[in-house]
PDB file of C-alpha atoms in Angstrom:
ATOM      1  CA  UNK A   1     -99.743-115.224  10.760  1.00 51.00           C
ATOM      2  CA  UNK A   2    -100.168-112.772   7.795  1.00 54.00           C
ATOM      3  CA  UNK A   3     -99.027-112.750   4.755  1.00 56.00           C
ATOM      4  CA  UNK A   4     -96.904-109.317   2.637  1.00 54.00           C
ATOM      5  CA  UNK A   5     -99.453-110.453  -0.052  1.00 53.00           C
ATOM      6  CA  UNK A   6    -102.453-109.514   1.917  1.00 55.00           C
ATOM      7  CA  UNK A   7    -101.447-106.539   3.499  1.00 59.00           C
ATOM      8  CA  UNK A   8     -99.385-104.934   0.742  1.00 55.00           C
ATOM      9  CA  UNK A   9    -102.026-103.301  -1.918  1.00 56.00           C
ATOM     10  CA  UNK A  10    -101.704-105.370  -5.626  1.00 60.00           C
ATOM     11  CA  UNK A  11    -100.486-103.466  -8.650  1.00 56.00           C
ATOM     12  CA  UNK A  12    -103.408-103.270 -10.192  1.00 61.00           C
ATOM     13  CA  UNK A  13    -105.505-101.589  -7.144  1.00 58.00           C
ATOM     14  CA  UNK A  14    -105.699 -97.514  -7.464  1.00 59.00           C
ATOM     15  CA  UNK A  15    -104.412 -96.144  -4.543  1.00 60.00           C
ATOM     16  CA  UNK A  16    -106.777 -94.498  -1.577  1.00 57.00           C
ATOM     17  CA  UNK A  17    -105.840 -91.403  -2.825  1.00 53.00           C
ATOM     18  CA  UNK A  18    -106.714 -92.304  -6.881  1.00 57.00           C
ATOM     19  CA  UNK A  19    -110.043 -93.714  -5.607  1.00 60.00           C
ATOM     20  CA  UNK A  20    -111.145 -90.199  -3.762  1.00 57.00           C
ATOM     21  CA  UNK A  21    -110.201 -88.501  -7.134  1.00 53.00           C
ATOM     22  CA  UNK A  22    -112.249 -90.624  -9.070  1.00 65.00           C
ATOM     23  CA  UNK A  23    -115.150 -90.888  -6.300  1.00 74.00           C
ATOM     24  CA  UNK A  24    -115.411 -86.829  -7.173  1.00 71.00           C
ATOM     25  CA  UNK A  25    -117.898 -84.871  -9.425  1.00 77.00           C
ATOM     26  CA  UNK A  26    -116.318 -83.861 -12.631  1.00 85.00           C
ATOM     27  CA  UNK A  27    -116.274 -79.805 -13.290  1.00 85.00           C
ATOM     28  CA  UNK A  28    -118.888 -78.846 -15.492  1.00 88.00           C
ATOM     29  CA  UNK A  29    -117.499 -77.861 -19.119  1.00 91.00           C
ATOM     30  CA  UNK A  30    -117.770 -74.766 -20.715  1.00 91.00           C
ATOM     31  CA  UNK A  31    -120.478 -75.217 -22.945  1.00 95.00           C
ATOM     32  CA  UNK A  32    -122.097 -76.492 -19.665  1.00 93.00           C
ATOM     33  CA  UNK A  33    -121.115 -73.495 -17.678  1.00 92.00           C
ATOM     34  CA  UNK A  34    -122.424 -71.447 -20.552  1.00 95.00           C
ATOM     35  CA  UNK A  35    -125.827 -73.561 -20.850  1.00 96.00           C
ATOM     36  CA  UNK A  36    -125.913 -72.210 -16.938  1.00 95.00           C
ATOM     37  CA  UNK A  37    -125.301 -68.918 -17.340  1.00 95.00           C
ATOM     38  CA  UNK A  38    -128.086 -68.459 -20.483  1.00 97.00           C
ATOM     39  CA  UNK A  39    -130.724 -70.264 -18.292  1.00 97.00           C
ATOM     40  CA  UNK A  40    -130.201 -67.898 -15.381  1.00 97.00           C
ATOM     41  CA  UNK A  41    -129.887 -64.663 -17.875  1.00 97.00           C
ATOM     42  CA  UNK A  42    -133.564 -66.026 -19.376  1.00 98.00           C
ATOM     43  CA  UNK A  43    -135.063 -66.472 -15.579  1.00 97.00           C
ATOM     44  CA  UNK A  44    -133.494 -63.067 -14.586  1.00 97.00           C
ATOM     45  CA  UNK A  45    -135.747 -61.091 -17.313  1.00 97.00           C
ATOM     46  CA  UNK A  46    -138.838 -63.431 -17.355  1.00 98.00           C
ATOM     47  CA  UNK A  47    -139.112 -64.626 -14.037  1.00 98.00           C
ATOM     48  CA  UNK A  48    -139.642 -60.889 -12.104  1.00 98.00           C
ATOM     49  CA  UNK A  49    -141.979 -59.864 -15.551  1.00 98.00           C
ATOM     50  CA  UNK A  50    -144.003 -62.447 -14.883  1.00 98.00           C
ATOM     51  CA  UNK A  51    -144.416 -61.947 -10.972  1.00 98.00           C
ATOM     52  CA  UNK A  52    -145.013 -58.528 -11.495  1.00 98.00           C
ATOM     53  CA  UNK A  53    -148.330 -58.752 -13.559  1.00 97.00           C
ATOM     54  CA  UNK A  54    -149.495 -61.767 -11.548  1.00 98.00           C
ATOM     55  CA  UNK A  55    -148.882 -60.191  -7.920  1.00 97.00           C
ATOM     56  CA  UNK A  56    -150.334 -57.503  -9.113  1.00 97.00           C
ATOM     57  CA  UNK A  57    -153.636 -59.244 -10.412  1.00 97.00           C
ATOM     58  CA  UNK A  58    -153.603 -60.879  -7.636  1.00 96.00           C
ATOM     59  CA  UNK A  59    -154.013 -58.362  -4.927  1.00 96.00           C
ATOM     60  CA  UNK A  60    -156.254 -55.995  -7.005  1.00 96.00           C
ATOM     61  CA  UNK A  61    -158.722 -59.190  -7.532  1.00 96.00           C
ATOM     62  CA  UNK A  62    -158.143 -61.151  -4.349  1.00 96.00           C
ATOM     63  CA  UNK A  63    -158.095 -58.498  -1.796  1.00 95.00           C
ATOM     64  CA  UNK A  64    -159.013 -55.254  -3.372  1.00 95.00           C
ATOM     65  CA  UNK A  65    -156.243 -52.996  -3.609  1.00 96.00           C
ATOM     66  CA  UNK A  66    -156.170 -50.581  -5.510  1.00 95.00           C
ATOM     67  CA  UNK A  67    -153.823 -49.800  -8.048  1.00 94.00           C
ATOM     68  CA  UNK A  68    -151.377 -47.430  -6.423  1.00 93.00           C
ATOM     69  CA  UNK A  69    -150.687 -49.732  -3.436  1.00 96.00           C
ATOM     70  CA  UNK A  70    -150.665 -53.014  -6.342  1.00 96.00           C
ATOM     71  CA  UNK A  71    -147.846 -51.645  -7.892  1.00 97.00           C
ATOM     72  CA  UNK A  72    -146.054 -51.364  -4.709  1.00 97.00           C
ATOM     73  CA  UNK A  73    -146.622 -55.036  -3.866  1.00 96.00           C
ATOM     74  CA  UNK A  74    -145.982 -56.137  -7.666  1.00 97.00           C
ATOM     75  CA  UNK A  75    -142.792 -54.603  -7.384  1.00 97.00           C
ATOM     76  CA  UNK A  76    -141.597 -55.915  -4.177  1.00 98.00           C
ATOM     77  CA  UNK A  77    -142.445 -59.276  -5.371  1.00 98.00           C
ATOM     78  CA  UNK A  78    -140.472 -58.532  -8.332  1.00 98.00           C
ATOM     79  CA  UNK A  79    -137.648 -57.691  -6.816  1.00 98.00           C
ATOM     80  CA  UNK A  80    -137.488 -60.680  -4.307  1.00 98.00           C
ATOM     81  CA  UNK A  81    -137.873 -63.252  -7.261  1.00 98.00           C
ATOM     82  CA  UNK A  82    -134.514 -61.322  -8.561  1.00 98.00           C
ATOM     83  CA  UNK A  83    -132.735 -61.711  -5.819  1.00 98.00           C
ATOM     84  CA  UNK A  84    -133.708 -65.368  -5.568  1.00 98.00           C
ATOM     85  CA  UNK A  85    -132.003 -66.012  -9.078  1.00 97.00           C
ATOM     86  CA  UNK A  86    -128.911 -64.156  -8.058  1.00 97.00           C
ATOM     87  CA  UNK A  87    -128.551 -66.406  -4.834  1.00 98.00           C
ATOM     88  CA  UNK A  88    -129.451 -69.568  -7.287  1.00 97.00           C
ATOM     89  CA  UNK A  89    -126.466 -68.369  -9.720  1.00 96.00           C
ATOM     90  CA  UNK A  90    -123.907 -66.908  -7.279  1.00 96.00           C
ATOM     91  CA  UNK A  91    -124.620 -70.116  -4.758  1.00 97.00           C
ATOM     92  CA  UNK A  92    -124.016 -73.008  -7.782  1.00 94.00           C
ATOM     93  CA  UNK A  93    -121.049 -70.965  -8.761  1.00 92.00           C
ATOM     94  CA  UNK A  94    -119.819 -70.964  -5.044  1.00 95.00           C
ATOM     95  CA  UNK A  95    -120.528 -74.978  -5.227  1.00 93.00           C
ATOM     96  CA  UNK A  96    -118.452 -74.997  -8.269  1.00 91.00           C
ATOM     97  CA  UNK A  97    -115.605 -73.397  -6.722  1.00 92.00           C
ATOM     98  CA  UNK A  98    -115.495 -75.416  -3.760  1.00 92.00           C
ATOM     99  CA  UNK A  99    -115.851 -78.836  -6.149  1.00 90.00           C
ATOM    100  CA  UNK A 100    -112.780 -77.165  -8.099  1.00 90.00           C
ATOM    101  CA  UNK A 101    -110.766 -77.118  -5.050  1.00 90.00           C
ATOM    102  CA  UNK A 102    -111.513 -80.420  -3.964  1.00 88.00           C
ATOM    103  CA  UNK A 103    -109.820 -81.725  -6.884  1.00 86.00           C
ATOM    104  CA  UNK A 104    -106.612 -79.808  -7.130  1.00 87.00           C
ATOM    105  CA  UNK A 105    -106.018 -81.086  -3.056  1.00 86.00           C
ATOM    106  CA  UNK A 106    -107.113 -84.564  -4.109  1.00 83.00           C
ATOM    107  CA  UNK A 107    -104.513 -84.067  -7.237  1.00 82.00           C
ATOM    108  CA  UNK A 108    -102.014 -82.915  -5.387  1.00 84.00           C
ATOM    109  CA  UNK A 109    -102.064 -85.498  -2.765  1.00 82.00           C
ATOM    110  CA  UNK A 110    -101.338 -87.559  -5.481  1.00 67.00           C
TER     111      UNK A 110
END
């Protein structure tokens, strides 16, 4: 036969719902948040630059095109690596949203 003592939780013990809380990611802070949104401004100006000139190298030297087609291909290159950093940024702050709403439900389950 069972006991109250071992089915009842102790005192001490967080409850299920206390444990999922704690079990969660804490929200980034806003130097963090900050920290995120300088990296991405630096890869957003940088990152396309730098494809630009290299595409363009490339496919002049690799495969012979010449320069009014090169641009063309630079820039297209350019512009994908720009949209890649958007999705990067827009995607972590989707993440972020989600992880916020996680822990308001979990709170106020509580």
């Amino acid at each position: 036969m069972a006991t109250t003592d071992s089915i009842a939780p102790k005192a001490n013990e967080p409850s299920a719902v206390s444990k999922k809380v704690e079990k969660l990611p804490k929200l980034p802070t806003p130097a963090q948040v900050l920290l995120k949104l300088f990296l991405h401004s630096i890869a957003m100006f940088t990152l396309p630059i730098a494809t630009y000139y290299l595409s363009k190298n490339y496919v002049e030297e690799e495969h012979g095109v010449k320069p009014p087609q090169s641009y063309i291909y630079a820039a297209i290159a350019a512009v994908v690596v720009i949209q890649a950093v958007i999705f990067c940024y827009v995607y972590q702050a989707f993440k972020e949203e989600q992880l916020e709403r996680k822990i308001k439900a979990a709170s106020k389950q509580d």
